[in-house]
mmCIF file of C-alpha atoms in Angstrom:
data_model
loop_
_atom_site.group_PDB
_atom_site.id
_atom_site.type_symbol
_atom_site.label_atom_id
_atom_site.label_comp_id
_atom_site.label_asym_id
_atom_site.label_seq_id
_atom_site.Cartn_x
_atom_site.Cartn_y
_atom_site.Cartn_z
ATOM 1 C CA UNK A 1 0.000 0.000 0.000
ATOM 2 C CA UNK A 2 2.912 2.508 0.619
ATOM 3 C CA UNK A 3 3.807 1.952 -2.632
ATOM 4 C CA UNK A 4 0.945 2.569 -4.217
ATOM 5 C CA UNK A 5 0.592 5.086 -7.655
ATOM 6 C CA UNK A 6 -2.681 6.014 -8.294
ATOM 7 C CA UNK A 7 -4.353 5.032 -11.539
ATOM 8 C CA UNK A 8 -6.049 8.301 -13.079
ATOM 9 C CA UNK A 9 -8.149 5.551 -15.645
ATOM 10 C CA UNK A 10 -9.067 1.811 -15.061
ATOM 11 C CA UNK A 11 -6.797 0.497 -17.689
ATOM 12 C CA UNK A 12 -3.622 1.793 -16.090
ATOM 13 C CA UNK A 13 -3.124 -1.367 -13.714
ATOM 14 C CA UNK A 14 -1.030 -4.118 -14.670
ATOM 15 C CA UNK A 15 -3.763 -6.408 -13.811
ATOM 16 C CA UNK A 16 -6.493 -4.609 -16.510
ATOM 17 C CA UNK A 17 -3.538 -4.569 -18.724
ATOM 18 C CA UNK A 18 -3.314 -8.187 -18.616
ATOM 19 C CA UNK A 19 -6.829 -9.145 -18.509
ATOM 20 C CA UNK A 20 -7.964 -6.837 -21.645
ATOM 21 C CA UNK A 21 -4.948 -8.596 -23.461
ATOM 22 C CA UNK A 22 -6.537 -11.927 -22.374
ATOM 23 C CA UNK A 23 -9.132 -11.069 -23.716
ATOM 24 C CA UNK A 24 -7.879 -10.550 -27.496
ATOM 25 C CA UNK A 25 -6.641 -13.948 -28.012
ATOM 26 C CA UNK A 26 -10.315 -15.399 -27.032
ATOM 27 C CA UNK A 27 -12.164 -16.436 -30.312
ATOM 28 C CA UNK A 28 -15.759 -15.318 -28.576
ATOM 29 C CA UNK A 29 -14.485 -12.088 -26.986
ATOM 30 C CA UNK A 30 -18.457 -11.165 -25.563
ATOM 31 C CA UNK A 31 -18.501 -14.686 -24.182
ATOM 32 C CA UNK A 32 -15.059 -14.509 -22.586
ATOM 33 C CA UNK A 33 -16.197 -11.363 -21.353
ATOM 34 C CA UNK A 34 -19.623 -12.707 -19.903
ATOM 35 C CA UNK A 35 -17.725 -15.418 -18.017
ATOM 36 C CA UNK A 36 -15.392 -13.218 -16.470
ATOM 37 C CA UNK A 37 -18.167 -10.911 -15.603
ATOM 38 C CA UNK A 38 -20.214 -13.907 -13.694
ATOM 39 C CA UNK A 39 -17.202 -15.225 -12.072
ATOM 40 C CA UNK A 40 -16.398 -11.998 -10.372
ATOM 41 C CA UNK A 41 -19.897 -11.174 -9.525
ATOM 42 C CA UNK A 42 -20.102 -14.589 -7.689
ATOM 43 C CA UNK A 43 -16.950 -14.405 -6.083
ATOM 44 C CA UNK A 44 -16.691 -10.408 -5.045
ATOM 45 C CA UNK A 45 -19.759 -9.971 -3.152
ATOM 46 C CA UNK A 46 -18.382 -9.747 0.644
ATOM 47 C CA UNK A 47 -15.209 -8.328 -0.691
ATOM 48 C CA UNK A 48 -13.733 -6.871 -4.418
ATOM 49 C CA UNK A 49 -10.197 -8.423 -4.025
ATOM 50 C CA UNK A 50 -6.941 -7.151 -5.564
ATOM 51 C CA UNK A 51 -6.533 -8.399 -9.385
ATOM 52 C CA UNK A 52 -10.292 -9.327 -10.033
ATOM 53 C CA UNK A 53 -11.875 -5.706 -9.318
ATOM 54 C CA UNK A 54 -8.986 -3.871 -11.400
ATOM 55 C CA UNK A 55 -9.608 -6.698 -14.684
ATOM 56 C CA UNK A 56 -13.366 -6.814 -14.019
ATOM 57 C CA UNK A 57 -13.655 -2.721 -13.979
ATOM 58 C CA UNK A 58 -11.542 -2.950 -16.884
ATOM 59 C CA UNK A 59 -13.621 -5.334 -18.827
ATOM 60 C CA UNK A 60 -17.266 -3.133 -17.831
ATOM 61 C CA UNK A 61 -16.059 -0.010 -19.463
ATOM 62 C CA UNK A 62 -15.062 -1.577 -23.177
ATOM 63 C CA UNK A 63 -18.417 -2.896 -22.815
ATOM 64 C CA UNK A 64 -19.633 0.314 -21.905
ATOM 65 C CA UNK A 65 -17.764 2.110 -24.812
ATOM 66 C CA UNK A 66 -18.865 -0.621 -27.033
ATOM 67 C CA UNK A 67 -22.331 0.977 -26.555
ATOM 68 C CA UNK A 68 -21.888 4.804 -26.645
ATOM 69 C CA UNK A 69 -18.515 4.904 -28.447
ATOM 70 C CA UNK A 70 -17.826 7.163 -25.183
ATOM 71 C CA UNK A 71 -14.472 6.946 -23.802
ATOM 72 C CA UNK A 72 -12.053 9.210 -21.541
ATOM 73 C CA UNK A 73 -9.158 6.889 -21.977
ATOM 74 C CA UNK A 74 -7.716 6.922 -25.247
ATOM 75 C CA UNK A 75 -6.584 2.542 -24.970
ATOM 76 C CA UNK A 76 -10.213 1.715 -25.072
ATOM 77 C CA UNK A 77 -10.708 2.900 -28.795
ATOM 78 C CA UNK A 78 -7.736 1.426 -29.884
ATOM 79 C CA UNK A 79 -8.861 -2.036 -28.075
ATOM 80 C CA UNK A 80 -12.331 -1.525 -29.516
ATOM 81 C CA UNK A 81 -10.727 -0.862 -33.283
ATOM 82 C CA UNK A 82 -8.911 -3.866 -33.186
ATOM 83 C CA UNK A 83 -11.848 -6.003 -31.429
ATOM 84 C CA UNK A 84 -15.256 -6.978 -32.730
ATOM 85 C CA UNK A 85 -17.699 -8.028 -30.267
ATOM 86 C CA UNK A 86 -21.766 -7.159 -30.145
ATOM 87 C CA UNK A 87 -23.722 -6.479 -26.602
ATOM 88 C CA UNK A 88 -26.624 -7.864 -25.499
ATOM 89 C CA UNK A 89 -29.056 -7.631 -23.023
ATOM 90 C CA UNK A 90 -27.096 -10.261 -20.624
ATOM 91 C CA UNK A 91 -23.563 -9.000 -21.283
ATOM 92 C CA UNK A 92 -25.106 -5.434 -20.699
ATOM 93 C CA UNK A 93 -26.389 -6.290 -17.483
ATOM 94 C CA UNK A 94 -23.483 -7.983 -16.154
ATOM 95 C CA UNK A 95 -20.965 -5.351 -17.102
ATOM 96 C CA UNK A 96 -22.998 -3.050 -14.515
ATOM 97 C CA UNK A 97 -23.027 -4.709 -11.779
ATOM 98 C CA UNK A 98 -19.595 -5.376 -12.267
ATOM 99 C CA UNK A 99 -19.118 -1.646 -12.455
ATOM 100 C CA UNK A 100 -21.111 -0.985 -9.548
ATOM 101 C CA UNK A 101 -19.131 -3.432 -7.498
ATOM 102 C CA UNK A 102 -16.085 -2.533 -8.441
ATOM 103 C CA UNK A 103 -16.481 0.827 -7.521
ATOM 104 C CA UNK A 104 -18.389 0.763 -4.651
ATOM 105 C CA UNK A 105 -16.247 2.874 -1.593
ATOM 106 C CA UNK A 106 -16.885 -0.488 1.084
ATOM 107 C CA UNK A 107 -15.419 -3.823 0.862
ATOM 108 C CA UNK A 108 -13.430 -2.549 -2.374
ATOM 109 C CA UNK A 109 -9.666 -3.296 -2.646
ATOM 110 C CA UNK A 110 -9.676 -0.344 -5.142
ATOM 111 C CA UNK A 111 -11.292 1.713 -2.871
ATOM 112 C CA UNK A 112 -8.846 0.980 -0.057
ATOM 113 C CA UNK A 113 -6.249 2.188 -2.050
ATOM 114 C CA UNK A 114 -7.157 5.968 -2.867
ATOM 115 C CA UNK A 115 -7.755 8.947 0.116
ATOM 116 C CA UNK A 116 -11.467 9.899 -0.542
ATOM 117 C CA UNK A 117 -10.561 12.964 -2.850
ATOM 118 C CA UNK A 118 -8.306 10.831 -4.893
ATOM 119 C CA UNK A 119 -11.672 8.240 -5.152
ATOM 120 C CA UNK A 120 -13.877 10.428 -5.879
ATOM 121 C CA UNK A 121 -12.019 12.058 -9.096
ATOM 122 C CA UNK A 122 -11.171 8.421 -9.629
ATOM 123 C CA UNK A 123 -15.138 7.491 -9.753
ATOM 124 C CA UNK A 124 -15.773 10.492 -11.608
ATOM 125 C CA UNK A 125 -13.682 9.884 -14.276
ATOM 126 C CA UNK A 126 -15.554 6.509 -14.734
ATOM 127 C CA UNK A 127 -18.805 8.678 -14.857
ATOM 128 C CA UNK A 128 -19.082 8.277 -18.884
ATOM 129 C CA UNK A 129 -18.891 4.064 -18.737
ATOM 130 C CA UNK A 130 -21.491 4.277 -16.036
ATOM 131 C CA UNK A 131 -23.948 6.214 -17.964
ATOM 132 C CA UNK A 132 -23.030 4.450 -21.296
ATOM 133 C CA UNK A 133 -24.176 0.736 -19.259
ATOM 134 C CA UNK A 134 -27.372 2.418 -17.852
ATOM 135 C CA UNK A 135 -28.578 4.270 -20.836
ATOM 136 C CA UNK A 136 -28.114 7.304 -19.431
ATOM 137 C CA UNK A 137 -27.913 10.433 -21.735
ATOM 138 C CA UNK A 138 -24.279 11.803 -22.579
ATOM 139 C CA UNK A 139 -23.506 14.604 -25.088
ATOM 140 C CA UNK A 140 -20.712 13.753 -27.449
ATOM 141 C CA UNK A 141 -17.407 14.770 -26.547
ATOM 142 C CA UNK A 142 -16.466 17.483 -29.129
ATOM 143 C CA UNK A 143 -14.709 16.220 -32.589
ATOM 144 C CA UNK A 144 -10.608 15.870 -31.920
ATOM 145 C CA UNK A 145 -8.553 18.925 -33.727
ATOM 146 C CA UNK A 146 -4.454 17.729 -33.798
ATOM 147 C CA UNK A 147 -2.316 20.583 -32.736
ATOM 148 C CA UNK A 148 0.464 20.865 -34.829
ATOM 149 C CA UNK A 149 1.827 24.345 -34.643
ATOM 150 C CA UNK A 150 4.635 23.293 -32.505
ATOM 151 C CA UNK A 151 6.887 21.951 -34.984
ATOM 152 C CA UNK A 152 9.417 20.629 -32.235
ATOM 153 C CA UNK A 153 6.255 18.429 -30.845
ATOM 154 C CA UNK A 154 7.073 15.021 -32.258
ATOM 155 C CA UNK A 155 4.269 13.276 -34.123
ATOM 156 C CA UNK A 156 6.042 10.325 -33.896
ATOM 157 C CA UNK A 157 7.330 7.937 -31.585
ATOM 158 C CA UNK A 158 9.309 4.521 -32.227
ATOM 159 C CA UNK A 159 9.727 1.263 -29.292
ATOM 160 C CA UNK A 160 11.996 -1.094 -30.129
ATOM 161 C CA UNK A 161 12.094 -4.478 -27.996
ATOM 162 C CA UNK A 162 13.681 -7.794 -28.603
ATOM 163 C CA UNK A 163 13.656 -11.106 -26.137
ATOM 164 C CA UNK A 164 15.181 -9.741 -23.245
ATOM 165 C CA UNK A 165 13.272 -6.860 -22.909
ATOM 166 C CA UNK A 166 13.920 -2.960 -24.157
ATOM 167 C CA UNK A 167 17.000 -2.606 -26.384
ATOM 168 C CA UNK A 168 19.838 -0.781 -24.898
ATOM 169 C CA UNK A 169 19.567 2.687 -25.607
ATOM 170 C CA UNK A 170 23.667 2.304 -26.422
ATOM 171 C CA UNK A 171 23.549 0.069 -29.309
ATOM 172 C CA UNK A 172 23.643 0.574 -32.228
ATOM 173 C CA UNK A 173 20.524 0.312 -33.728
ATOM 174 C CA UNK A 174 18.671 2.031 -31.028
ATOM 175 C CA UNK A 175 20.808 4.781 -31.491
ATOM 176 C CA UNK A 176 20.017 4.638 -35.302
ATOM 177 C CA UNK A 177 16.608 4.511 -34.994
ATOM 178 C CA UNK A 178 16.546 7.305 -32.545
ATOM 179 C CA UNK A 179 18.425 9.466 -35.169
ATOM 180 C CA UNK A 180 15.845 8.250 -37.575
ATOM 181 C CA UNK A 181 12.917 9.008 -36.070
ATOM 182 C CA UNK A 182 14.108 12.486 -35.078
ATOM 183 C CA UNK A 183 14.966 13.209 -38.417
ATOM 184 C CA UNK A 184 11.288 12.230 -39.813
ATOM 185 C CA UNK A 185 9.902 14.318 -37.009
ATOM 186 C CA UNK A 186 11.759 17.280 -38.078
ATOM 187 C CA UNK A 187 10.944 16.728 -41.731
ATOM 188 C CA UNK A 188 8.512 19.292 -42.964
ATOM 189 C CA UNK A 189 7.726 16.563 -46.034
ATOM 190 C CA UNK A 190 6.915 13.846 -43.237
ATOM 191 C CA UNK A 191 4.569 15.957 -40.813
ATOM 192 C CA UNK A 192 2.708 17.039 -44.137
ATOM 193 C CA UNK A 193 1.856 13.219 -44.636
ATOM 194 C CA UNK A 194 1.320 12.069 -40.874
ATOM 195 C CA UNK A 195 -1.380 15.537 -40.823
ATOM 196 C CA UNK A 196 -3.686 13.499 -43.382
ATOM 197 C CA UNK A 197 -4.323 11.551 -41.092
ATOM 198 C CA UNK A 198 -5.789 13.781 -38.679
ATOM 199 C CA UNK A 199 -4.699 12.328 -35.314
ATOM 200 C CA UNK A 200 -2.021 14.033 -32.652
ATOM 201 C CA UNK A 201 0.703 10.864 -32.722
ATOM 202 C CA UNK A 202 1.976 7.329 -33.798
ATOM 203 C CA UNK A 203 3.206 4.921 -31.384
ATOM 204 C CA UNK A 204 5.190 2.158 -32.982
ATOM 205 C CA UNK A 205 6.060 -0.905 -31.212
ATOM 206 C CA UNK A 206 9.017 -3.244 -32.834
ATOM 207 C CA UNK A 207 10.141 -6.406 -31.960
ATOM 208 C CA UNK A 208 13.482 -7.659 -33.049
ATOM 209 C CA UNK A 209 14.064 -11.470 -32.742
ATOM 210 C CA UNK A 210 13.479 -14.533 -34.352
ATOM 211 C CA UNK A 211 10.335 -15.954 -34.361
ATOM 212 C CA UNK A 212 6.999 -15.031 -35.871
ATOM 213 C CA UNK A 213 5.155 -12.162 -34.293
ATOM 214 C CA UNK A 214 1.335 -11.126 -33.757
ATOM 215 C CA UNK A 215 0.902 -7.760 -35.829
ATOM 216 C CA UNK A 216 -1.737 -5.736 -34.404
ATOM 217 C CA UNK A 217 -2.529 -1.743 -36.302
ATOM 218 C CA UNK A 218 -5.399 0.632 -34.566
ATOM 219 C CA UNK A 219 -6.794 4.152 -34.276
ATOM 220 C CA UNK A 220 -7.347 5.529 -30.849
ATOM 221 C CA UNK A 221 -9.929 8.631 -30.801
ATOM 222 C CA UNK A 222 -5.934 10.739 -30.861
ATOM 223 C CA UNK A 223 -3.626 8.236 -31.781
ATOM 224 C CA UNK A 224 -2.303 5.204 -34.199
ATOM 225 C CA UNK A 225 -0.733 2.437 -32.643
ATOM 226 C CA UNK A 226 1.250 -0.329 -34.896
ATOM 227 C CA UNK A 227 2.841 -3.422 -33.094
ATOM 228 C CA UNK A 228 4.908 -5.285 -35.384
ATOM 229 C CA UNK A 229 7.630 -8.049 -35.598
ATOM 230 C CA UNK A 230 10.641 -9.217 -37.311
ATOM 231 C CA UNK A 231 12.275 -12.212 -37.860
ATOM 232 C CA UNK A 232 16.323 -10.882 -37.471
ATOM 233 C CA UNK A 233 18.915 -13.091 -37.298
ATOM 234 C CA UNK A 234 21.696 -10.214 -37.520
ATOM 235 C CA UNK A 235 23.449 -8.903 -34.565
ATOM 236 C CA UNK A 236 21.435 -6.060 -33.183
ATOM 237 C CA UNK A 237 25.090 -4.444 -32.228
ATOM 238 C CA UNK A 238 25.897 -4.351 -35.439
ATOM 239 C CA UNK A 239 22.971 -3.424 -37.307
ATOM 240 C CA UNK A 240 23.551 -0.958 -40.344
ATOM 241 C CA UNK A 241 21.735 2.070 -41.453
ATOM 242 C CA UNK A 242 20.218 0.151 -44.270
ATOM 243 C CA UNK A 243 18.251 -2.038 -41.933
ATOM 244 C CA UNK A 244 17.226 0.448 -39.504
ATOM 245 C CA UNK A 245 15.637 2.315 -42.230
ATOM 246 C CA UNK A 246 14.208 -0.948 -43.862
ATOM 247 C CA UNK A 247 12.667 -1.883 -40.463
ATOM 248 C CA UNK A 248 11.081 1.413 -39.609
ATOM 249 C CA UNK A 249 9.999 1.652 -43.206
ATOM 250 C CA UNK A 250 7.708 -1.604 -42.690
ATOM 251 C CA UNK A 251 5.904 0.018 -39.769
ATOM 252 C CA UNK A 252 5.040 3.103 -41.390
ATOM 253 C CA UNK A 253 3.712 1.261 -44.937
ATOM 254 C CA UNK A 254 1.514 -1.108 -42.407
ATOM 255 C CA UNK A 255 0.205 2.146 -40.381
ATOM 256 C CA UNK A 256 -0.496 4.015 -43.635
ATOM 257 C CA UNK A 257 -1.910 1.332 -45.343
ATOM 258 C CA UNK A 258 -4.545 1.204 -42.470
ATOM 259 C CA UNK A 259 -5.122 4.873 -42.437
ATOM 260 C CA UNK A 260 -4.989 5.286 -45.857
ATOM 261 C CA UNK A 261 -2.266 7.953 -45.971
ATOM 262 C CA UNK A 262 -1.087 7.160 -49.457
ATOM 263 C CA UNK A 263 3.154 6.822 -50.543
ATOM 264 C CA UNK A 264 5.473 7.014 -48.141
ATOM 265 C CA UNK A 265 8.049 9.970 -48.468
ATOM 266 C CA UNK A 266 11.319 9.091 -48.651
ATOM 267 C CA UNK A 267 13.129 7.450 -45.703
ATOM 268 C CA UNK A 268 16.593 6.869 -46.987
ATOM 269 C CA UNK A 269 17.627 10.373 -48.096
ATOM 270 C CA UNK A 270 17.661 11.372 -44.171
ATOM 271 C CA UNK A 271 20.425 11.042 -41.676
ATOM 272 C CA UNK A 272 20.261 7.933 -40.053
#
């Protein structure tokens, strides 16, 4: 408990992280969802415990943003892009009294965990999933404008991972790659391209290492997201410019493929 960070949105815990994930690797995602659901329901009734009431939280509000397409947090849109699922009556019904357990100020693990103030704004930032699961009337939230008239505000972002976790930030092709994406930020030709697509920022995730990866593309309500994969067999230490470039390329034809962006400006004539 001394340790404990609070989570300004119900997808922020490692356990909702985990259990939404879950989730997208189930071939019925509402019936995954429904059992779940039930299971907590049964089990949570003289007390929420840690783990259950962060996933089962989690797993009300898609369903509640599955019905309004209302969300304050921006992984919820992407999760809904990349996830098809329809809500019925039952699923409906489930998903609030999940909500209403899980955020109930008694017998709540979550609850425990915040000083009243910090539950309440907690609660109230939930307000738009509760309403959305109880057909309660919400106005729209108003259409997303990008800012872009900082040009030293990067559009985009690049992750690079490979078995063991993060790459070093000293080798050499996370070094490259940093160069690389700094240079595409600063180009005026590449910000003209990324502002068709009328969104703040892409997020690329890469994987490095052998072995074939899930590839997953989506469009938050502000955001793209691309997680993608590569079977490399080179040494990461000494990776060249050429495959850098080659790499990053791949994410950016699969993320503007998706958006519909059109050709790719050049990525070789920058510094790398």
């Amino acid at each position: 408990m001394d340790d404990w960070t609070f989570f300004e949105g119900p997808f922020d815990s490692d356990e909702a992280s985990d259990a939404i994930a879950d989730l997208e690797e189930q071939e019925d995602v509402a019936a995954a969802m429904a059992e779940a659901l039930t299971e907590f329901l049964e089990d949570s009734q003289e007390y929420a415990e840690e783990g259950y009431v962060e996933s089962s939280l989690a797993i009300s509000c898609l369903i509640a943003a599955r019905i309004s397409g209302i969300a304050p947090d921006e992984v919820a849109h992407h999760w809904l892009d990349r996830n098809r699922f329809t809500v019925d009556d039952h699923l409906r019904d489930l998903a609030a009294a999940a909500f209403a357990l899980a955020t109930r100020p008694q017998k709540n693990y979550l609850a425990e965990c915040y000083d009243p103030e910090a539950w309440r704004e907690f609660v109230a930032h939930l307000e738009p999933y509760r309403k959305a699961l109880h057909g309660e009337r919400q106005d729209l939230p108003e259409p997303f404008v990008p800012d872009y008239s900082d040009p030293q505000r990067p559009w985009l972002q690049v992750y690079w991972s490979h078995d063991r976790g993060s790459l070093p930030r000293d080798s050499a092709y996370q070094r490259r790659s940093d160069h690389l994406a700094q240079a595409v930020n600063e180009s005026r030709e590449w910000r003209a391209w990324w502002q068709r697509s009328g969104l703040q920022e892409l997020i690329l995730f890469g994987h490095l290492g052998p072995g074939p990866r899930t590839e997953q593309t989506s469009r938050g309500r502000t955001t793209a997201e691309a997680w993608f994969g590569f079977d490399h067999t080179y040494d990461l230490g000494d990776a060249t410019p050429a495959q850098v470039v080659s790499d990053l390329r791949t994410g950016l034809s699969r993320i503007a493929d998706y958006l519909r962006l059109g050709p790719l400006p050049e990525l070789s004539d920058l510094e790398v």
